[in-house]
């Protein structure tokens, strides 16, 4: 059973960089044709796809965030990471990591529990 | 971007009755090469991540009760809960899996009447 767990600071100051890591267990991040994804959800609101990474290192980002987002993967640690720069209060949200089933699918079958990140001074 | 529009925003249904949620996409999500609709449905309970219910518009994910069903094609889709149970109280989201950026509907909150 694949499990994902987000980790990182829960509080980030405005203009700084938000950094989160997702640790994958129960399977190798390199196996299969999966994309590893970040999604966020402001309190009481809907879901926003941030971007994804393939284990080859290929990335796709949401154009609305592309200038500020970097997603990377560390296959040796079975982890992938999110960096979001120049954060504002609008970036306050629960951040989820998830597995995208990949070609022919592109839906999310495994999710982390989510981590709340608050942007405040 | 493909815009996903759900209706209604919320609905209250009696236990054992049918709940129907609609989802419209701004572009067709039917992929001609495999004749599959790239549309998924999720259930989110308070304090939990979304849970995959349906993919390819009508295929139930593993372990999902058969009271949940999906239908539709092209740009119009429906999630039906045939006999609402107390544990089905949640917010339901549709998601287009057709093109990036992957996008979600705004959600439909289902409550007990």
mmCIF file of N, CA, C and O in Angstrom, chain A residues 24-105:
data_model
loop_
_atom_site.group_PDB
_atom_site.id
_atom_site.type_symbol
_atom_site.label_atom_id
_atom_site.label_comp_id
_atom_site.label_asym_id
_atom_site.label_seq_id
_atom_site.Cartn_x
_atom_site.Cartn_y
_atom_site.Cartn_z
ATOM 1 N N UNK A 24 7.475 9.143 0.090
ATOM 2 C CA UNK A 24 6.657 8.048 -0.410
ATOM 3 C C UNK A 24 7.132 6.742 0.218
ATOM 4 O O UNK A 24 8.334 6.453 0.228
ATOM 5 N N UNK A 25 6.211 5.977 0.758
ATOM 6 C CA UNK A 25 6.543 4.676 1.314
ATOM 7 C C UNK A 25 5.624 3.615 0.725
ATOM 8 O O UNK A 25 4.575 3.933 0.168
ATOM 9 N N UNK A 26 6.040 2.358 0.859
ATOM 10 C CA UNK A 26 5.228 1.266 0.335
ATOM 11 C C UNK A 26 5.455 1.011 -1.134
ATOM 12 O O UNK A 26 4.727 0.219 -1.743
ATOM 13 N N UNK A 27 6.454 1.647 -1.702
ATOM 14 C CA UNK A 27 6.765 1.450 -3.109
ATOM 15 C C UNK A 27 7.828 2.430 -3.543
ATOM 16 O O UNK A 27 7.974 3.499 -2.926
ATOM 17 N N UNK A 28 8.553 2.086 -4.589
ATOM 18 C CA UNK A 28 9.601 2.975 -5.078
ATOM 19 C C UNK A 28 9.000 4.092 -5.924
ATOM 20 O O UNK A 28 8.146 3.868 -6.779
ATOM 21 N N UNK A 29 9.485 5.290 -5.684
ATOM 22 C CA UNK A 29 9.011 6.438 -6.445
ATOM 23 C C UNK A 29 9.391 6.304 -7.914
ATOM 24 O O UNK A 29 8.797 6.939 -8.798
ATOM 25 N N UNK A 30 10.378 5.462 -8.183
ATOM 26 C CA UNK A 30 10.880 5.305 -9.550
ATOM 27 C C UNK A 30 10.148 4.241 -10.346
ATOM 28 O O UNK A 30 10.324 4.153 -11.561
ATOM 29 N N UNK A 31 9.362 3.429 -9.658
ATOM 30 C CA UNK A 31 8.704 2.330 -10.365
ATOM 31 C C UNK A 31 7.368 2.785 -10.929
ATOM 32 O O UNK A 31 6.692 3.635 -10.346
ATOM 33 N N UNK A 32 6.997 2.200 -12.048
ATOM 34 C CA UNK A 32 5.730 2.564 -12.664
ATOM 35 C C UNK A 32 5.823 3.870 -13.424
ATOM 36 O O UNK A 32 6.837 4.563 -13.400
ATOM 37 N N UNK A 33 4.750 4.195 -14.092
ATOM 38 C CA UNK A 33 4.720 5.395 -14.939
ATOM 39 C C UNK A 33 3.896 6.484 -14.274
ATOM 40 O O UNK A 33 2.921 6.981 -14.832
ATOM 41 N N UNK A 34 4.312 6.852 -13.052
ATOM 42 C CA UNK A 34 3.532 7.802 -12.272
ATOM 43 C C UNK A 34 4.118 9.197 -12.319
ATOM 44 O O UNK A 34 5.326 9.381 -12.466
ATOM 45 N N UNK A 35 3.228 10.169 -12.162
ATOM 46 C CA UNK A 35 3.640 11.540 -11.932
ATOM 47 C C UNK A 35 3.378 11.850 -10.470
ATOM 48 O O UNK A 35 2.348 11.483 -9.921
ATOM 49 N N UNK A 36 4.297 12.570 -9.846
ATOM 50 C CA UNK A 36 4.202 12.911 -8.434
ATOM 51 C C UNK A 36 3.842 14.381 -8.338
ATOM 52 O O UNK A 36 4.538 15.243 -8.885
ATOM 53 N N UNK A 37 2.771 14.665 -7.607
ATOM 54 C CA UNK A 37 2.010 15.899 -7.781
ATOM 55 C C UNK A 37 1.845 16.677 -6.487
ATOM 56 O O UNK A 37 1.772 16.084 -5.402
ATOM 57 N N UNK A 38 1.757 17.984 -6.625
ATOM 58 C CA UNK A 38 1.379 18.858 -5.510
ATOM 59 C C UNK A 38 0.067 19.559 -5.840
ATOM 60 O O UNK A 38 -0.118 20.069 -6.954
ATOM 61 N N UNK A 39 -0.822 19.584 -4.851
ATOM 62 C CA UNK A 39 -2.143 20.195 -4.950
ATOM 63 C C UNK A 39 -2.367 20.984 -3.676
ATOM 64 O O UNK A 39 -1.914 20.556 -2.611
ATOM 65 N N UNK A 40 -3.046 22.107 -3.754
ATOM 66 C CA UNK A 40 -3.311 22.873 -2.539
ATOM 67 C C UNK A 40 -4.783 23.235 -2.433
ATOM 68 O O UNK A 40 -5.523 23.222 -3.424
ATOM 69 N N UNK A 41 -5.171 23.562 -1.186
ATOM 70 C CA UNK A 41 -6.570 23.870 -0.901
ATOM 71 C C UNK A 41 -6.648 24.920 0.190
ATOM 72 O O UNK A 41 -6.442 24.603 1.371
ATOM 73 N N UNK A 42 -6.952 26.150 -0.158
ATOM 74 C CA UNK A 42 -7.192 27.165 0.882
ATOM 75 C C UNK A 42 -8.375 26.752 1.743
ATOM 76 O O UNK A 42 -9.278 26.033 1.280
ATOM 77 N N UNK A 43 -8.364 27.214 2.978
ATOM 78 C CA UNK A 43 -9.415 26.831 3.922
ATOM 79 C C UNK A 43 -10.798 27.127 3.356
ATOM 80 O O UNK A 43 -11.075 28.250 2.913
ATOM 81 N N UNK A 44 -11.653 26.127 3.363
ATOM 82 C CA UNK A 44 -13.020 26.297 2.916
ATOM 83 C C UNK A 44 -13.201 26.457 1.424
ATOM 84 O O UNK A 44 -14.300 26.784 0.954
ATOM 85 N N UNK A 45 -12.132 26.231 0.661
ATOM 86 C CA UNK A 45 -12.206 26.440 -0.785
ATOM 87 C C UNK A 45 -11.869 25.156 -1.550
ATOM 88 O O UNK A 45 -11.704 24.090 -0.960
ATOM 89 N N UNK A 46 -11.783 25.293 -2.856
ATOM 90 C CA UNK A 46 -11.572 24.137 -3.710
ATOM 91 C C UNK A 46 -10.102 23.791 -3.891
ATOM 92 O O UNK A 46 -9.214 24.340 -3.242
ATOM 93 N N UNK A 47 -9.863 22.852 -4.788
ATOM 94 C CA UNK A 47 -8.548 22.262 -5.001
ATOM 95 C C UNK A 47 -7.863 22.916 -6.203
ATOM 96 O O UNK A 47 -8.484 23.131 -7.242
ATOM 97 N N UNK A 48 -6.576 23.189 -6.045
ATOM 98 C CA UNK A 48 -5.779 23.783 -7.115
ATOM 99 C C UNK A 48 -4.549 22.908 -7.387
ATOM 100 O O UNK A 48 -3.755 22.665 -6.482
ATOM 101 N N UNK A 49 -4.415 22.472 -8.604
ATOM 102 C CA UNK A 49 -3.251 21.690 -9.026
ATOM 103 C C UNK A 49 -2.061 22.628 -9.189
ATOM 104 O O UNK A 49 -2.129 23.612 -9.928
ATOM 105 N N UNK A 50 -0.972 22.316 -8.499
ATOM 106 C CA UNK A 50 0.211 23.166 -8.540
ATOM 107 C C UNK A 50 1.164 22.694 -9.642
ATOM 108 O O UNK A 50 1.688 23.490 -10.423
ATOM 109 N N UNK A 51 1.390 21.392 -9.689
ATOM 110 C CA UNK A 51 2.298 20.858 -10.685
ATOM 111 C C UNK A 51 2.690 19.441 -10.354
ATOM 112 O O UNK A 51 2.264 18.873 -9.342
ATOM 113 N N UNK A 52 3.533 18.856 -11.227
ATOM 114 C CA UNK A 52 3.906 17.468 -11.053
ATOM 115 C C UNK A 52 5.286 17.215 -11.627
ATOM 116 O O UNK A 52 5.783 18.015 -12.435
ATOM 117 N N UNK A 53 5.854 16.068 -11.211
ATOM 118 C CA UNK A 53 7.160 15.675 -11.712
ATOM 119 C C UNK A 53 7.149 14.192 -12.020
ATOM 120 O O UNK A 53 6.548 13.400 -11.287
ATOM 121 N N UNK A 54 7.805 13.831 -13.103
ATOM 122 C CA UNK A 54 8.016 12.440 -13.444
ATOM 123 C C UNK A 54 9.375 12.051 -12.904
ATOM 124 O O UNK A 54 10.242 12.920 -12.693
ATOM 125 N N UNK A 55 9.615 10.754 -12.700
ATOM 126 C CA UNK A 55 10.884 10.378 -12.087
ATOM 127 C C UNK A 55 12.081 10.664 -12.996
ATOM 128 O O UNK A 55 13.225 10.675 -12.526
ATOM 129 N N UNK A 56 11.824 10.936 -14.260
ATOM 130 C CA UNK A 56 12.909 11.351 -15.159
ATOM 131 C C UNK A 56 13.353 12.779 -14.869
ATOM 132 O O UNK A 56 14.397 13.219 -15.351
ATOM 133 N N UNK A 57 12.508 13.489 -14.110
ATOM 134 C CA UNK A 57 12.777 14.888 -13.823
ATOM 135 C C UNK A 57 11.925 15.855 -14.626
ATOM 136 O O UNK A 57 11.930 17.057 -14.365
ATOM 137 N N UNK A 58 11.179 15.337 -15.581
ATOM 138 C CA UNK A 58 10.276 16.180 -16.355
ATOM 139 C C UNK A 58 9.191 16.763 -15.453
ATOM 140 O O UNK A 58 8.624 16.037 -14.631
ATOM 141 N N UNK A 59 8.940 18.043 -15.623
ATOM 142 C CA UNK A 59 7.942 18.718 -14.798
ATOM 143 C C UNK A 59 6.871 19.403 -15.644
ATOM 144 O O UNK A 59 7.115 19.780 -16.795
ATOM 145 N N UNK A 60 5.691 19.529 -15.045
ATOM 146 C CA UNK A 60 4.616 20.371 -15.594
ATOM 147 C C UNK A 60 4.123 21.246 -14.455
ATOM 148 O O UNK A 60 3.905 20.740 -13.352
ATOM 149 N N UNK A 61 3.931 22.510 -14.728
ATOM 150 C CA UNK A 61 3.479 23.431 -13.692
ATOM 151 C C UNK A 61 2.202 24.140 -14.133
ATOM 152 O O UNK A 61 1.956 24.350 -15.321
ATOM 153 N N UNK A 62 1.401 24.540 -13.136
ATOM 154 C CA UNK A 62 0.246 25.371 -13.423
ATOM 155 C C UNK A 62 0.758 26.743 -13.877
ATOM 156 O O UNK A 62 1.549 27.372 -13.168
ATOM 157 N N UNK A 63 0.309 27.205 -15.036
ATOM 158 C CA UNK A 63 0.787 28.510 -15.524
ATOM 159 C C UNK A 63 0.561 29.651 -14.531
ATOM 160 O O UNK A 63 1.326 30.617 -14.518
ATOM 161 N N UNK A 64 -0.476 29.514 -13.715
ATOM 162 C CA UNK A 64 -0.776 30.578 -12.755
ATOM 163 C C UNK A 64 0.285 30.697 -11.673
ATOM 164 O O UNK A 64 0.377 31.722 -10.997
ATOM 165 N N UNK A 65 1.091 29.660 -11.501
ATOM 166 C CA UNK A 65 2.116 29.645 -10.457
ATOM 167 C C UNK A 65 3.510 29.409 -11.011
ATOM 168 O O UNK A 65 4.496 29.455 -10.258
ATOM 169 N N UNK A 66 3.604 29.176 -12.308
ATOM 170 C CA UNK A 66 4.826 28.663 -12.908
ATOM 171 C C UNK A 66 6.067 29.477 -12.592
ATOM 172 O O UNK A 66 7.147 28.919 -12.376
ATOM 173 N N UNK A 67 5.923 30.787 -12.524
ATOM 174 C CA UNK A 67 7.091 31.644 -12.301
ATOM 175 C C UNK A 67 7.650 31.494 -10.896
ATOM 176 O O UNK A 67 8.786 31.916 -10.631
ATOM 177 N N UNK A 68 6.869 30.898 -9.991
ATOM 178 C CA UNK A 68 7.294 30.819 -8.587
ATOM 179 C C UNK A 68 7.526 29.391 -8.093
ATOM 180 O O UNK A 68 7.976 29.201 -6.972
ATOM 181 N N UNK A 69 7.210 28.401 -8.917
ATOM 182 C CA UNK A 69 7.216 27.009 -8.459
ATOM 183 C C UNK A 69 8.409 26.221 -8.999
ATOM 184 O O UNK A 69 8.771 26.355 -10.174
ATOM 185 N N UNK A 70 8.960 25.389 -8.113
ATOM 186 C CA UNK A 70 9.933 24.385 -8.533
ATOM 187 C C UNK A 70 9.594 23.080 -7.831
ATOM 188 O O UNK A 70 9.442 23.058 -6.608
ATOM 189 N N UNK A 71 9.444 22.021 -8.607
ATOM 190 C CA UNK A 71 9.240 20.685 -8.055
ATOM 191 C C UNK A 71 10.442 19.835 -8.446
ATOM 192 O O UNK A 71 10.870 19.856 -9.606
ATOM 193 N N UNK A 72 10.978 19.127 -7.468
ATOM 194 C CA UNK A 72 12.151 18.283 -7.710
ATOM 195 C C UNK A 72 11.922 16.913 -7.103
ATOM 196 O O UNK A 72 11.017 16.726 -6.278
ATOM 197 N N UNK A 73 12.742 15.956 -7.497
ATOM 198 C CA UNK A 73 12.621 14.591 -6.995
ATOM 199 C C UNK A 73 13.977 14.087 -6.551
ATOM 200 O O UNK A 73 15.012 14.414 -7.156
ATOM 201 N N UNK A 74 13.986 13.314 -5.466
ATOM 202 C CA UNK A 74 15.181 12.649 -4.968
ATOM 203 C C UNK A 74 14.844 11.164 -4.878
ATOM 204 O O UNK A 74 14.262 10.723 -3.887
ATOM 205 N N UNK A 75 15.181 10.438 -5.916
ATOM 206 C CA UNK A 75 14.806 9.019 -5.946
ATOM 207 C C UNK A 75 15.538 8.214 -4.882
ATOM 208 O O UNK A 75 15.027 7.205 -4.405
ATOM 209 N N UNK A 76 16.733 8.661 -4.476
ATOM 210 C CA UNK A 76 17.490 7.914 -3.462
ATOM 211 C C UNK A 76 16.797 7.950 -2.103
ATOM 212 O O UNK A 76 16.954 7.049 -1.290
ATOM 213 N N UNK A 77 16.037 9.009 -1.874
ATOM 214 C CA UNK A 77 15.310 9.141 -0.609
ATOM 215 C C UNK A 77 13.817 8.828 -0.772
ATOM 216 O O UNK A 77 13.071 8.917 0.196
ATOM 217 N N UNK A 78 13.415 8.498 -1.972
ATOM 218 C CA UNK A 78 12.000 8.240 -2.267
ATOM 219 C C UNK A 78 11.135 9.451 -1.886
ATOM 220 O O UNK A 78 10.065 9.316 -1.272
ATOM 221 N N UNK A 79 11.609 10.624 -2.270
ATOM 222 C CA UNK A 79 10.941 11.864 -1.932
ATOM 223 C C UNK A 79 10.831 12.785 -3.148
ATOM 224 O O UNK A 79 11.646 12.710 -4.062
ATOM 225 N N UNK A 80 9.838 13.655 -3.100
ATOM 226 C CA UNK A 80 9.799 14.763 -4.042
ATOM 227 C C UNK A 80 9.429 16.019 -3.254
ATOM 228 O O UNK A 80 8.864 15.943 -2.162
ATOM 229 N N UNK A 81 9.778 17.160 -3.819
ATOM 230 C CA UNK A 81 9.697 18.395 -3.048
ATOM 231 C C UNK A 81 9.056 19.527 -3.843
ATOM 232 O O UNK A 81 9.057 19.518 -5.075
ATOM 233 N N UNK A 82 8.544 20.488 -3.097
ATOM 234 C CA UNK A 82 7.929 21.686 -3.661
ATOM 235 C C UNK A 82 8.608 22.913 -3.088
ATOM 236 O O UNK A 82 8.824 22.986 -1.868
ATOM 237 N N UNK A 83 8.942 23.841 -3.946
ATOM 238 C CA UNK A 83 9.384 25.161 -3.508
ATOM 239 C C UNK A 83 8.511 26.194 -4.193
ATOM 240 O O UNK A 83 8.333 26.156 -5.416
ATOM 241 N N UNK A 84 7.955 27.102 -3.402
ATOM 242 C CA UNK A 84 7.124 28.189 -3.911
ATOM 243 C C UNK A 84 7.711 29.487 -3.375
ATOM 244 O O UNK A 84 7.722 29.716 -2.159
ATOM 245 N N UNK A 85 8.173 30.313 -4.255
ATOM 246 C CA UNK A 85 8.881 31.529 -3.849
ATOM 247 C C UNK A 85 7.942 32.728 -3.727
ATOM 248 O O UNK A 85 6.798 32.704 -4.195
ATOM 249 N N UNK A 86 8.451 33.756 -3.094
ATOM 250 C CA UNK A 86 7.741 35.049 -2.985
ATOM 251 C C UNK A 86 6.302 34.867 -2.517
ATOM 252 O O UNK A 86 5.360 35.383 -3.126
ATOM 253 N N UNK A 87 6.129 34.138 -1.432
ATOM 254 C CA UNK A 87 4.774 33.816 -0.968
ATOM 255 C C UNK A 87 4.076 35.041 -0.380
ATOM 256 O O UNK A 87 4.709 35.971 0.141
ATOM 257 N N UNK A 88 2.758 35.012 -0.491
ATOM 258 C CA UNK A 88 1.890 36.011 0.124
ATOM 259 C C UNK A 88 0.807 35.281 0.914
ATOM 260 O O UNK A 88 0.724 34.050 0.880
ATOM 261 N N UNK A 89 -0.051 36.046 1.556
ATOM 262 C CA UNK A 89 -1.134 35.437 2.333
ATOM 263 C C UNK A 89 -2.021 34.560 1.449
ATOM 264 O O UNK A 89 -2.633 33.597 1.929
ATOM 265 N N UNK A 90 -2.098 34.874 0.172
ATOM 266 C CA UNK A 90 -2.924 34.081 -0.749
ATOM 267 C C UNK A 90 -2.407 32.663 -0.946
ATOM 268 O O UNK A 90 -3.120 31.805 -1.479
ATOM 269 N N UNK A 91 -1.169 32.407 -0.515
ATOM 270 C CA UNK A 91 -0.603 31.065 -0.625
ATOM 271 C C UNK A 91 -0.882 30.219 0.616
ATOM 272 O O UNK A 91 -0.475 29.054 0.676
ATOM 273 N N UNK A 92 -1.561 30.796 1.603
ATOM 274 C CA UNK A 92 -1.958 30.034 2.786
ATOM 275 C C UNK A 92 -2.969 28.968 2.386
ATOM 276 O O UNK A 92 -4.014 29.278 1.784
ATOM 277 N N UNK A 93 -2.654 27.721 2.705
ATOM 278 C CA UNK A 93 -3.500 26.610 2.259
ATOM 279 C C UNK A 93 -3.020 25.310 2.888
ATOM 280 O O UNK A 93 -1.930 25.251 3.468
ATOM 281 N N UNK A 94 -3.838 24.285 2.762
ATOM 282 C CA UNK A 94 -3.382 22.921 3.013
ATOM 283 C C UNK A 94 -2.744 22.434 1.715
ATOM 284 O O UNK A 94 -3.352 22.533 0.635
ATOM 285 N N UNK A 95 -1.533 21.947 1.827
ATOM 286 C CA UNK A 95 -0.796 21.440 0.673
ATOM 287 C C UNK A 95 -0.787 19.917 0.727
ATOM 288 O O UNK A 95 -0.407 19.327 1.747
ATOM 289 N N UNK A 96 -1.227 19.326 -0.371
ATOM 290 C CA UNK A 96 -1.255 17.876 -0.489
ATOM 291 C C UNK A 96 -0.239 17.407 -1.534
ATOM 292 O O UNK A 96 -0.074 18.050 -2.580
ATOM 293 N N UNK A 97 0.391 16.277 -1.248
ATOM 294 C CA UNK A 97 1.101 15.583 -2.309
ATOM 295 C C UNK A 97 0.249 14.375 -2.710
ATOM 296 O O UNK A 97 -0.514 13.843 -1.892
ATOM 297 N N UNK A 98 0.356 13.986 -3.952
ATOM 298 C CA UNK A 98 -0.493 12.919 -4.466
ATOM 299 C C UNK A 98 0.211 12.200 -5.606
ATOM 300 O O UNK A 98 1.148 12.731 -6.215
ATOM 301 N N UNK A 99 -0.252 10.986 -5.886
ATOM 302 C CA UNK A 99 0.269 10.233 -7.022
ATOM 303 C C UNK A 99 -0.721 10.324 -8.176
ATOM 304 O O UNK A 99 -1.909 10.019 -8.020
ATOM 305 N N UNK A 100 -0.198 10.737 -9.312
ATOM 306 C CA UNK A 100 -0.969 10.803 -10.556
ATOM 307 C C UNK A 100 -0.685 9.514 -11.317
ATOM 308 O O UNK A 100 0.472 9.169 -11.552
ATOM 309 N N UNK A 101 -1.720 8.811 -11.703
ATOM 310 C CA UNK A 101 -1.565 7.503 -12.336
ATOM 311 C C UNK A 101 -0.863 7.521 -13.676
ATOM 312 O O UNK A 101 -0.488 6.475 -14.195
ATOM 313 N N UNK A 102 -0.731 8.698 -14.270
ATOM 314 C CA UNK A 102 0.073 8.779 -15.478
ATOM 315 C C UNK A 102 -0.695 8.576 -16.771
ATOM 316 O O UNK A 102 -1.915 8.664 -16.782
ATOM 317 N N UNK A 103 0.030 8.266 -17.816
ATOM 318 C CA UNK A 103 -0.523 8.218 -19.173
ATOM 319 C C UNK A 103 -1.780 7.373 -19.221
ATOM 320 O O UNK A 103 -1.802 6.251 -18.723
ATOM 321 N N UNK A 104 -2.823 7.937 -19.807
ATOM 322 C CA UNK A 104 -4.099 7.234 -19.885
ATOM 323 C C UNK A 104 -4.951 7.385 -18.646
ATOM 324 O O UNK A 104 -6.052 6.833 -18.579
ATOM 325 N N UNK A 105 -4.462 8.132 -17.703
ATOM 326 C CA UNK A 105 -5.184 8.264 -16.429
ATOM 327 C C UNK A 105 -5.224 9.721 -15.965
ATOM 328 O O UNK A 105 -6.240 10.366 -16.086
#
